[in-house]
PDB file of C-alpha atoms in Angstrom:
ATOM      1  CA  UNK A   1     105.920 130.361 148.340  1.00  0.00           C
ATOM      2  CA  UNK A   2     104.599 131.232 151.941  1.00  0.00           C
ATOM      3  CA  UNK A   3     102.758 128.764 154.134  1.00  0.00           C
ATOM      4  CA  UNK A   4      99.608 130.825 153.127  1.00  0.00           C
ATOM      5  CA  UNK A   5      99.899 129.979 149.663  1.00  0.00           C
ATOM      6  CA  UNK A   6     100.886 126.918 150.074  1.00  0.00           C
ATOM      7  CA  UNK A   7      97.848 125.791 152.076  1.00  0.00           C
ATOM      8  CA  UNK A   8      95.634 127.072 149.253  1.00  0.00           C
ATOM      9  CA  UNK A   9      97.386 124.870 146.610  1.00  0.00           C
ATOM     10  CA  UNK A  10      97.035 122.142 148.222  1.00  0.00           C
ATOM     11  CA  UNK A  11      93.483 121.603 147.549  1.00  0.00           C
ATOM     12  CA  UNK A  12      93.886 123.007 144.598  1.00  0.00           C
ATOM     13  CA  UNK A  13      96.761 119.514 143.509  1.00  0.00           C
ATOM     14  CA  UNK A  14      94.285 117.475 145.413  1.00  0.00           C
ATOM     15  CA  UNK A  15      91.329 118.280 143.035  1.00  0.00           C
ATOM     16  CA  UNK A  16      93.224 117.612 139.818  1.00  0.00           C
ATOM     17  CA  UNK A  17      94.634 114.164 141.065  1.00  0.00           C
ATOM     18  CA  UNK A  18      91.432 113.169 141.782  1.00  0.00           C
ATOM     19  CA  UNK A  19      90.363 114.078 137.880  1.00  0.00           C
ATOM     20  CA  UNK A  20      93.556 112.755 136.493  1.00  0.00           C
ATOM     21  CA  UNK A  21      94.581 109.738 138.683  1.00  0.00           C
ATOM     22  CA  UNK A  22      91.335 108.051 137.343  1.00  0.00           C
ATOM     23  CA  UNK A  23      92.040 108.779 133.863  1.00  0.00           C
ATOM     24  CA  UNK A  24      95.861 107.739 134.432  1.00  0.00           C
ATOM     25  CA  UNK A  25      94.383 104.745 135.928  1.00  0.00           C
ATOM     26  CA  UNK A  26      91.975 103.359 132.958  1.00  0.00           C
ATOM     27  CA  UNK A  27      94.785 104.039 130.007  1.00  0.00           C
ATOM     28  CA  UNK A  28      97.658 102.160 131.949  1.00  0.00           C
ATOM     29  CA  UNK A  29      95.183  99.141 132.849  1.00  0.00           C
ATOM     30  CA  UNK A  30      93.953  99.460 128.910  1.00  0.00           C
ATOM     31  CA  UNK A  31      97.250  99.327 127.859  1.00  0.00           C
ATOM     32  CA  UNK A  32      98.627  96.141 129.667  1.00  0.00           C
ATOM     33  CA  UNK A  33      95.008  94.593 129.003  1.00  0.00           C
ATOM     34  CA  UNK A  34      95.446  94.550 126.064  1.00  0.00           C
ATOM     35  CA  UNK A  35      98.788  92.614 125.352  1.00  0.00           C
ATOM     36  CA  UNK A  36      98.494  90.982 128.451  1.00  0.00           C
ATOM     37  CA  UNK A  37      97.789  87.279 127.660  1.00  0.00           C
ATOM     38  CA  UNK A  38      94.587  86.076 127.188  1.00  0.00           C
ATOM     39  CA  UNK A  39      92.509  84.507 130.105  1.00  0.00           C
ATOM     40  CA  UNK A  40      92.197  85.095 134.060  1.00  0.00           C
ATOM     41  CA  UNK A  41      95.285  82.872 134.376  1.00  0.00           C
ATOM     42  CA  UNK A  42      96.996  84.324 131.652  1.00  0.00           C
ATOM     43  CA  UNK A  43      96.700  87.600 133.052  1.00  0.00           C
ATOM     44  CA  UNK A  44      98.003  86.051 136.290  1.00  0.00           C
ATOM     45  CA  UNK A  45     101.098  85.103 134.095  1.00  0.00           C
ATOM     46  CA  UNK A  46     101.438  88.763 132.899  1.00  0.00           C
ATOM     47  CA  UNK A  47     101.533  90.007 136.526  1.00  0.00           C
ATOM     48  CA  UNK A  48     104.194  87.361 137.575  1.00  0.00           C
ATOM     49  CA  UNK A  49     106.135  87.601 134.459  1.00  0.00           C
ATOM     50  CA  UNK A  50     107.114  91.352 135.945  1.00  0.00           C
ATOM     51  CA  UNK A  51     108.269  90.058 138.947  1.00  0.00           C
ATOM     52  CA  UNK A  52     109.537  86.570 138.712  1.00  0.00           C
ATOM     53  CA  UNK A  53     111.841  84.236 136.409  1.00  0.00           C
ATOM     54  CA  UNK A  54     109.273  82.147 135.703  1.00  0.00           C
ATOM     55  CA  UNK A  55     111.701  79.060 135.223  1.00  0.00           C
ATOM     56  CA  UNK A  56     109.344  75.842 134.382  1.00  0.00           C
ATOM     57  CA  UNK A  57     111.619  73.519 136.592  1.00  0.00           C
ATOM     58  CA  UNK A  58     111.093  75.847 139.568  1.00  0.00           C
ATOM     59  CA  UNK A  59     107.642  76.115 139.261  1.00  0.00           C
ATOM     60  CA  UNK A  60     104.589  73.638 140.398  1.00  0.00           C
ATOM     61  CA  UNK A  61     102.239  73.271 137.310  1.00  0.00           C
ATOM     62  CA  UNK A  62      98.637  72.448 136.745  1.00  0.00           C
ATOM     63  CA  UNK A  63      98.928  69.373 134.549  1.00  0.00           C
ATOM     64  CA  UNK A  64     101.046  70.979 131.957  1.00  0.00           C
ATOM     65  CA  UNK A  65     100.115  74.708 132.707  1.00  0.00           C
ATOM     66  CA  UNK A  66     102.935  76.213 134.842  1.00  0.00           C
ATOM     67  CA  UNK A  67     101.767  78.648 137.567  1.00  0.00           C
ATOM     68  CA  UNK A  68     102.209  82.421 137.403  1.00  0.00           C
ATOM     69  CA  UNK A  69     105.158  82.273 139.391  1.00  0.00           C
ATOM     70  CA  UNK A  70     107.654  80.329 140.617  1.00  0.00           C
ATOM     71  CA  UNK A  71     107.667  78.098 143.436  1.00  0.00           C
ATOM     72  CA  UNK A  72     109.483  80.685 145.731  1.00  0.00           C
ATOM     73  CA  UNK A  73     107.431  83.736 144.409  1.00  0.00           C
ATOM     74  CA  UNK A  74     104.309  81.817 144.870  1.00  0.00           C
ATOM     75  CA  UNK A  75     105.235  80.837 148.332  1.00  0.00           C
ATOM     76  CA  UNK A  76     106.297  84.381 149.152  1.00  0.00           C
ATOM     77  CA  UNK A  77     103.634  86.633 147.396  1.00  0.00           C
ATOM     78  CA  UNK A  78     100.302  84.238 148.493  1.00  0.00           C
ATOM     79  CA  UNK A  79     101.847  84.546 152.308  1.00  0.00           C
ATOM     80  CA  UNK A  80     102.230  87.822 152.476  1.00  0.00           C
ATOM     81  CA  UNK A  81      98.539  88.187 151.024  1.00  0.00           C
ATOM     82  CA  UNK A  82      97.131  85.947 153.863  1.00  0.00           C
ATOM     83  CA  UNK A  83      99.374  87.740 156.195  1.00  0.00           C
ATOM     84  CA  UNK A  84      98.160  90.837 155.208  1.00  0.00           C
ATOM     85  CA  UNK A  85      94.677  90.064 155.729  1.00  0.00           C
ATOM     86  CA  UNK A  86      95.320  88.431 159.023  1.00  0.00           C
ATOM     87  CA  UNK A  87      96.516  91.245 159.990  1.00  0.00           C
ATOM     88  CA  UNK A  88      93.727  93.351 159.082  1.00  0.00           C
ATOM     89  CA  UNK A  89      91.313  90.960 160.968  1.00  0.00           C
ATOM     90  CA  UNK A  90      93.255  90.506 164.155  1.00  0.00           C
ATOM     91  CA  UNK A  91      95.395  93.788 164.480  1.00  0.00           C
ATOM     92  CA  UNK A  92      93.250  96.767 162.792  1.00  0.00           C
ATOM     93  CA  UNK A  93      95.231  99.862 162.411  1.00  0.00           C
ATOM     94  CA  UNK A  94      97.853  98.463 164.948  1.00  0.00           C
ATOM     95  CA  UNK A  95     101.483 100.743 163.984  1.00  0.00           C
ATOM     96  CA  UNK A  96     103.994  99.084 166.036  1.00  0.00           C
ATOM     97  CA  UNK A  97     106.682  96.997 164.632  1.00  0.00           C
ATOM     98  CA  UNK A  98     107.878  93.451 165.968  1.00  0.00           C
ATOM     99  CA  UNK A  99     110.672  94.653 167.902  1.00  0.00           C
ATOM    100  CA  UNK A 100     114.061  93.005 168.728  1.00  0.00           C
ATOM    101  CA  UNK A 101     112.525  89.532 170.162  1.00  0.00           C
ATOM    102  CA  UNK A 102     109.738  88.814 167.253  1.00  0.00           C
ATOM    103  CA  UNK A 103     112.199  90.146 164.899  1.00  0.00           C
ATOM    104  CA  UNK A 104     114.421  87.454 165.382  1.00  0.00           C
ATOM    105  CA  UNK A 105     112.190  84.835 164.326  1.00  0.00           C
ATOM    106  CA  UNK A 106     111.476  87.245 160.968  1.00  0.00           C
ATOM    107  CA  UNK A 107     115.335  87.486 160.735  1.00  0.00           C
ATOM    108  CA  UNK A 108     115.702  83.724 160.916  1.00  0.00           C
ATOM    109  CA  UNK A 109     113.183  84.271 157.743  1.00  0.00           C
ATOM    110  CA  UNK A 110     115.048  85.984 155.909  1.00  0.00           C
ATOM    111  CA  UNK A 111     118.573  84.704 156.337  1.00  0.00           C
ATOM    112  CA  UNK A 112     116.842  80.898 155.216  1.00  0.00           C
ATOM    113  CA  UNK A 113     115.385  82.730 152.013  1.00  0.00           C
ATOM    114  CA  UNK A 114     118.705  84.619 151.507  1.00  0.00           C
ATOM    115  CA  UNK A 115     120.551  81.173 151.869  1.00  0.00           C
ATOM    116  CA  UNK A 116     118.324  78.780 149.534  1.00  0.00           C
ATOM    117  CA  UNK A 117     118.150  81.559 147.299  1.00  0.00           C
ATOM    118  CA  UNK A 118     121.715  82.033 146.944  1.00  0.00           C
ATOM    119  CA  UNK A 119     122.353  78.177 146.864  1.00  0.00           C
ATOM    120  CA  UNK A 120     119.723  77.855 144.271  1.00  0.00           C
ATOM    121  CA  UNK A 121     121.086  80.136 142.037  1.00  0.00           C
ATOM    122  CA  UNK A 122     124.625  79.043 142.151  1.00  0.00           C
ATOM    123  CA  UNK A 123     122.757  75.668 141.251  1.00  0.00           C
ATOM    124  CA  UNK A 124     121.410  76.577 138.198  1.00  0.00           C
ATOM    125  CA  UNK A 125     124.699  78.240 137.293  1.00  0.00           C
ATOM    126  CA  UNK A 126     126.023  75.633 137.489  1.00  0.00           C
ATOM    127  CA  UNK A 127     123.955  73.425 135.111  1.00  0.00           C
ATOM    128  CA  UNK A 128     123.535  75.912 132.642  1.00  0.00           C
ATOM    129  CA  UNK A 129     126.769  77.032 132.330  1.00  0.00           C
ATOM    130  CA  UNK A 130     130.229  75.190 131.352  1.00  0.00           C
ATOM    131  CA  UNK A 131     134.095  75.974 132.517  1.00  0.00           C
ATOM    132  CA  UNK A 132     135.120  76.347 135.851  1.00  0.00           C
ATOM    133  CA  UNK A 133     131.594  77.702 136.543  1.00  0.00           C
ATOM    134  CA  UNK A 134     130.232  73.846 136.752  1.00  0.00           C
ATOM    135  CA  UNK A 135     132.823  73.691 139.578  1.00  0.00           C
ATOM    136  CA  UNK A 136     130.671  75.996 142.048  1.00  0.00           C
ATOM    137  CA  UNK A 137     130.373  74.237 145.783  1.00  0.00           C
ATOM    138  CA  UNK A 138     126.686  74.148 146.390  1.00  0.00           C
ATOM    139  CA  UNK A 139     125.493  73.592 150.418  1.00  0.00           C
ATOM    140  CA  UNK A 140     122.657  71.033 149.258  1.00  0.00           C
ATOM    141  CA  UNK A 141     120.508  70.192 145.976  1.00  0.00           C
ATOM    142  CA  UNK A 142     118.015  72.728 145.688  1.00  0.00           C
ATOM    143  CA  UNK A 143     113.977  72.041 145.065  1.00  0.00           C
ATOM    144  CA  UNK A 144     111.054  73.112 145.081  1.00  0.00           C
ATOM    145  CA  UNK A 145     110.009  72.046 148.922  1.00  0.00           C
ATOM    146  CA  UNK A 146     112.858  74.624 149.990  1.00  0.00           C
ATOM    147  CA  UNK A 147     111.173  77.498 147.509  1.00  0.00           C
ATOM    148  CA  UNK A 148     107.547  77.331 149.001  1.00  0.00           C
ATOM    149  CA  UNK A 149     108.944  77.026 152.783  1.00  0.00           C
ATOM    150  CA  UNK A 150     111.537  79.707 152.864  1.00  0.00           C
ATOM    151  CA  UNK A 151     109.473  81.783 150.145  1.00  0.00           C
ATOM    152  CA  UNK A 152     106.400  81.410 152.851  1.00  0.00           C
ATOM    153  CA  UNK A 153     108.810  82.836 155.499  1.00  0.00           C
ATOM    154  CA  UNK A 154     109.486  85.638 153.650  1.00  0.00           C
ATOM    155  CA  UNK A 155     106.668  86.907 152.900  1.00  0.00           C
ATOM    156  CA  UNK A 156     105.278  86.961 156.422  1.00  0.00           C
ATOM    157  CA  UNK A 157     108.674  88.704 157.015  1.00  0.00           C
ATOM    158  CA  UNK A 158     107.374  90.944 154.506  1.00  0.00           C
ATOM    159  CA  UNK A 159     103.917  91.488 155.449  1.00  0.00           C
ATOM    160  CA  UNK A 160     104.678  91.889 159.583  1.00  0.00           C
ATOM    161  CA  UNK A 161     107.600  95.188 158.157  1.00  0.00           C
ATOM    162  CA  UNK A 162     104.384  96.541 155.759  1.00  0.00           C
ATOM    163  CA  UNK A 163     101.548  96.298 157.622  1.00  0.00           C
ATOM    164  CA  UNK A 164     102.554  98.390 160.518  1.00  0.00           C
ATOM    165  CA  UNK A 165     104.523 100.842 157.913  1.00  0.00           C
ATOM    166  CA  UNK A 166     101.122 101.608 156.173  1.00  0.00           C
ATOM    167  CA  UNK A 167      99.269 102.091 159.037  1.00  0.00           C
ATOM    168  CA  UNK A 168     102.124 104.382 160.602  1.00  0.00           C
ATOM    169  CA  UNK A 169     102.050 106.334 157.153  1.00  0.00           C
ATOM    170  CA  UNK A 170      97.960 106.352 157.011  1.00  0.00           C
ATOM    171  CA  UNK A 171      95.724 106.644 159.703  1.00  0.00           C
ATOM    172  CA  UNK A 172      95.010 110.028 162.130  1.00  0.00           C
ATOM    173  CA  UNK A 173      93.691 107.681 164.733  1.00  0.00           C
ATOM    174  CA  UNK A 174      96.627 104.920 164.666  1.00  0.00           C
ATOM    175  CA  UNK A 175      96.767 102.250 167.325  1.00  0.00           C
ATOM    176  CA  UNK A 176     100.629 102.269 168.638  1.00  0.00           C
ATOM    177  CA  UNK A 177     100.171  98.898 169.329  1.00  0.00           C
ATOM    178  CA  UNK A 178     101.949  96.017 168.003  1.00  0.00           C
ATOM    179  CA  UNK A 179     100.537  94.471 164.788  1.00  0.00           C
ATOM    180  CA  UNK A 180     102.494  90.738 165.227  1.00  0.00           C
ATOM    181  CA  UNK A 181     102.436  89.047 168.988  1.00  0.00           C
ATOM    182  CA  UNK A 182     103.798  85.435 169.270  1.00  0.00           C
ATOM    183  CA  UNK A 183     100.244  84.228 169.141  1.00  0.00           C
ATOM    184  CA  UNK A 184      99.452  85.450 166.087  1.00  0.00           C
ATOM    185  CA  UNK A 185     102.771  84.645 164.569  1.00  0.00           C
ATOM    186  CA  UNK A 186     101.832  80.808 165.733  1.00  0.00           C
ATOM    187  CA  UNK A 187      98.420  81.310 164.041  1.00  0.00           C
ATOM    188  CA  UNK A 188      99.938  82.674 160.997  1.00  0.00           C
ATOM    189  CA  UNK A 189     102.665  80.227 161.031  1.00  0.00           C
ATOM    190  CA  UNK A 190     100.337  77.267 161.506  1.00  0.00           C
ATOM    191  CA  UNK A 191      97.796  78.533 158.447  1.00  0.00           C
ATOM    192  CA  UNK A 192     100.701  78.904 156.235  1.00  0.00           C
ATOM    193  CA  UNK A 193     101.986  75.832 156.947  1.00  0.00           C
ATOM    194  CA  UNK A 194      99.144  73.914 156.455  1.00  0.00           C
ATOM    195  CA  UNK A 195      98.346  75.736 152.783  1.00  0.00           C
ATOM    196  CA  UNK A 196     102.363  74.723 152.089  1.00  0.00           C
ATOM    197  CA  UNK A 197     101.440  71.298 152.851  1.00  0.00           C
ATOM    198  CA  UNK A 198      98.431  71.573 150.519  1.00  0.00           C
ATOM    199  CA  UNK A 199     100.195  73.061 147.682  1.00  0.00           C
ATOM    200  CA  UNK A 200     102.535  70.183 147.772  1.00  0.00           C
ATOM    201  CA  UNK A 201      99.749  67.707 146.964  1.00  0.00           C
ATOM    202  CA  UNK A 202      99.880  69.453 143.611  1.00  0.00           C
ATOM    203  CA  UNK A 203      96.024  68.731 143.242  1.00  0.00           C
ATOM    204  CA  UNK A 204      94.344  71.057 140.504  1.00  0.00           C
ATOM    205  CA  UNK A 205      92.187  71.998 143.455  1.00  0.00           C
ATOM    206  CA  UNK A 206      94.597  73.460 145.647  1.00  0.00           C
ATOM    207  CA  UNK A 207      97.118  74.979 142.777  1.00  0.00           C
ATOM    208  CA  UNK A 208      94.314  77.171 140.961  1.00  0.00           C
ATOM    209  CA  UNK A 209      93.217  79.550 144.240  1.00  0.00           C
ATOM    210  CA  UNK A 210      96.898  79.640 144.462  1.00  0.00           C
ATOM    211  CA  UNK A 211      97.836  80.896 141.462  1.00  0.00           C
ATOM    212  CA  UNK A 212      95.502  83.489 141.681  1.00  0.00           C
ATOM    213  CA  UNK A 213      96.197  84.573 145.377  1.00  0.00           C
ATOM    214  CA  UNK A 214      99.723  84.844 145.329  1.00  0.00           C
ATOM    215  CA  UNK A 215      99.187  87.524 142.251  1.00  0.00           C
ATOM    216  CA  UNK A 216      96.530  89.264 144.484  1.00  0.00           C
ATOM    217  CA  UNK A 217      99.641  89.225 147.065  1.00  0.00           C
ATOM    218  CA  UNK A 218     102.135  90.888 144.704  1.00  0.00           C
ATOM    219  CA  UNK A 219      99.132  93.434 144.069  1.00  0.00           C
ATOM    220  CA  UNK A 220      98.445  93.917 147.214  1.00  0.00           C
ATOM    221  CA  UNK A 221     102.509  94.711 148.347  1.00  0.00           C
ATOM    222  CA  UNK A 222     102.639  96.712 145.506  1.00  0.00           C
ATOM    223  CA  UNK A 223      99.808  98.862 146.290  1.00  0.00           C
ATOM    224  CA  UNK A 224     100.460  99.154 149.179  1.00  0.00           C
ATOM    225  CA  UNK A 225     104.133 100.329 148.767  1.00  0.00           C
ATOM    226  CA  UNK A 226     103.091 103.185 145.918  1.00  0.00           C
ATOM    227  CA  UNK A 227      99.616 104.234 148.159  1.00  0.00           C
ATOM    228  CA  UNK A 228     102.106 105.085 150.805  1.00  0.00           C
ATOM    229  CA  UNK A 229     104.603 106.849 148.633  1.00  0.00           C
ATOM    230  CA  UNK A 230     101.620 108.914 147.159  1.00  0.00           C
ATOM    231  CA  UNK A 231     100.662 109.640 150.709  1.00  0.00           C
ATOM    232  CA  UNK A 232     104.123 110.529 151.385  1.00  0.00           C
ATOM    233  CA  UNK A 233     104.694 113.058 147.657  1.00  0.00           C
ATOM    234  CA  UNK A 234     101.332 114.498 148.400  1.00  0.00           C
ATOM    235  CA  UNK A 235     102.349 115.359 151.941  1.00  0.00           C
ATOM    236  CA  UNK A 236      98.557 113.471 153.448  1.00  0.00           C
ATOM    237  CA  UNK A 237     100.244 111.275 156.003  1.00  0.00           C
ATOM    238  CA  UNK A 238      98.036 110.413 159.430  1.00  0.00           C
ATOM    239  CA  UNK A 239      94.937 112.549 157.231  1.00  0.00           C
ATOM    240  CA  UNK A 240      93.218 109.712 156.883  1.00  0.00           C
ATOM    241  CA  UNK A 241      89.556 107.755 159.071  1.00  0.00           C
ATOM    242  CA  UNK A 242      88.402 105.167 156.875  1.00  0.00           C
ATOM    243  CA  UNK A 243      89.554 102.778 153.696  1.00  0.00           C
ATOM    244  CA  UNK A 244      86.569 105.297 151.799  1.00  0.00           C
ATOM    245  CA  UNK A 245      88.911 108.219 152.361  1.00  0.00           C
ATOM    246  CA  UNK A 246      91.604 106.245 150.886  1.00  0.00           C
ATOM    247  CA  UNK A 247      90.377 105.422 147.533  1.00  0.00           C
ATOM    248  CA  UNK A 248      92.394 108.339 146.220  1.00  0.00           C
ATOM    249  CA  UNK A 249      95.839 106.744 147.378  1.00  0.00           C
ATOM    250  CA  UNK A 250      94.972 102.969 146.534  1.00  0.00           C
ATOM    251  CA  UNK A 251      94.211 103.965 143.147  1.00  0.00           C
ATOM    252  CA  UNK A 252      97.301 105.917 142.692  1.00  0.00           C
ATOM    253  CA  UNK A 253      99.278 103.404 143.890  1.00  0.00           C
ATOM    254  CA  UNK A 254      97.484 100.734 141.846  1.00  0.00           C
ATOM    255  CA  UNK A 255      98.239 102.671 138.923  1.00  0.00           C
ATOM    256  CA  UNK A 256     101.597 102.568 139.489  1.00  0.00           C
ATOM    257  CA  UNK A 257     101.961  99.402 140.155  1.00  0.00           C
ATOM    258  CA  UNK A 258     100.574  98.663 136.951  1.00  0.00           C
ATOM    259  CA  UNK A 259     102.465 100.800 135.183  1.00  0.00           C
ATOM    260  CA  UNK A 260     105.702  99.547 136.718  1.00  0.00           C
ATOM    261  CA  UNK A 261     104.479  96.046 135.710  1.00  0.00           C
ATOM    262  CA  UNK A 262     103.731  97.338 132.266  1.00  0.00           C
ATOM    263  CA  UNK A 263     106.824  98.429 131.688  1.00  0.00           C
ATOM    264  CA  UNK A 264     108.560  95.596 132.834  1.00  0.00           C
ATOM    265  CA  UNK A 265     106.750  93.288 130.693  1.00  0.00           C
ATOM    266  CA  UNK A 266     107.095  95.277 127.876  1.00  0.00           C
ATOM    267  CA  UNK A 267     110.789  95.147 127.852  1.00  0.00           C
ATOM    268  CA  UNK A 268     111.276  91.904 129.119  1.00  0.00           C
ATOM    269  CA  UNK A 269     108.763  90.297 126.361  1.00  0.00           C
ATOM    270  CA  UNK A 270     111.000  92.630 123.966  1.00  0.00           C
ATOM    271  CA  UNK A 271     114.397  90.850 125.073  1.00  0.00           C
ATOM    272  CA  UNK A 272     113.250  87.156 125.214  1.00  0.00           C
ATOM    273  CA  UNK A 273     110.151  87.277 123.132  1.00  0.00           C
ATOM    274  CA  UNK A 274     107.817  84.950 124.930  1.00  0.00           C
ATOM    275  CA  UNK A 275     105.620  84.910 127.805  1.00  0.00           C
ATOM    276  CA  UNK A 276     107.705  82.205 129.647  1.00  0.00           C
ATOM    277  CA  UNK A 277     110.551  81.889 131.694  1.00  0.00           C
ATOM    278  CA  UNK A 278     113.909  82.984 131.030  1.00  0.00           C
ATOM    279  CA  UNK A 279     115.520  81.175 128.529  1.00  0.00           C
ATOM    280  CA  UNK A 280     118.422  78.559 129.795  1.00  0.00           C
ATOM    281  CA  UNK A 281     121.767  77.938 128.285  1.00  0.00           C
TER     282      UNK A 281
END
């Protein structure tokens, strides 16, 4: 195929996603609808339930209701869904990444996830299995205090790689600028600090809005992540002026995101047969 003809069928591909992707789009979200849990928050469970253990003991709870994920997903997932929008607000369309000095800081992120992570696990080894397992050195006792921080530091880690990657990926009039300054990493620090502090009053109050954001922030990573591989497959990088001319891309990639997250909680419901966390022991 010459350049000539390829030119002419790429309108051509463009038309039918934009009769098909909406199609695709209704009978995936049908389809995990509809065995999906019943309820706003059990819906919330269905999305977590894809990308979480869901382990009761590492999760806070709303009187006896546990939240959609654990205490380290929730930390992660609702901070990278403030970050994301902080971004947006303070550093529109802004491409450049943090660089060598604020990536230390993001490092320093992700090594303290890596490490209670990895301690945590070996942990729960430990208690749920016997033999020379139960023997595992662990640094410190792991809780949930440790999750929300060094989940929290993650996902700005997260959000301050993404954000810039999008817009890179995106938009035809992209500001090289630097999305994350140490002022804003401050601000964001500070706000997510402060909502860290609030979750751990465990008040009813405080846990529902976070329940539901730190879903919207898995959402909105995994949109994100599909919209720009779409961009990327359908070769439309740097085409686009305005979140209007995006719809096309957001909705592919929300499609697939759902149907990765359908799949996953088909299969996973099918090995352990209930909606909660893995079973122990």
């Amino acid at each position: 195929m010459n350049a000539m003809q390829k030119a002419s069928a790429q309108p051509r591909l463009t038309n039918l996603t934009r009769f098909f992707v909406p199609i695709a789009a209704i009978l995936v979200f049908a389809v995990w609808f509809s065995f999906a849990p019943p309820g706003l928050l059990g819906k919330a469970d269905a999305v977590g339930y894809a990308i979480c253990h869901r382990i009761g003991e590492r999760s806070f709870h709303i009187g006896e209701r546990q939240l959609p994920l654990c205490a380290r997903c929730t930390g992660e997932f609702f901070t990278a869904g403030i970050s994301l929008l902080f971004f947006a607000l303070a550093s529109p369309r802004k491409s450049g990444m943090p660089g060598w000095k604020l990536g230390a800081p993001l490092l320093f992120f992700l090594v303290a996830f890596g490490i209670d992570g990895t301690n945590s696990y070996l942990y729960l080894l430990k208690q749920t299995s016997g033999g020379a397992l139960e023997n595992i050195p662990n640094l410190y006792i792991p809780n949930n205090i440790l999750r929300l921080f060094t989940g929290s530091g993650m996902g700005i880690a997260l959000a301050s790689i993404l954000y810039p990657a999008f817009n890179q990926s995106a938009w035809r009039d992209v500001d090289p600028g630097r999305a994350l300054d140490w002022k804003k990493l401050g601000i964001l620090i500070g706000i997510v600090l402060l909502m860290d502090l609030a979750v751990l009053t465990e008040s009813s109050i405080v846990l529902y809005p976070i329940a539901i954001l730190s879903v919207l922030g898995v959402l909105a990573l995994l949109i994100m992540v599909f919209s720009m591989v779409w961009v990327l497959i359908m070769r439309q990088e740097n085409e686009f002026t305005s979140l209007k001319e995006m719809w096309l891309p957001f909705l592919a990639g929300l499609t697939l995101a759902f149907l990765m997250i359908t799949a996953i909680d088909l299969l996973r419901f099918q090995l352990t047969g209930t909606w909660g966390g893995f079973p122990l022991g």
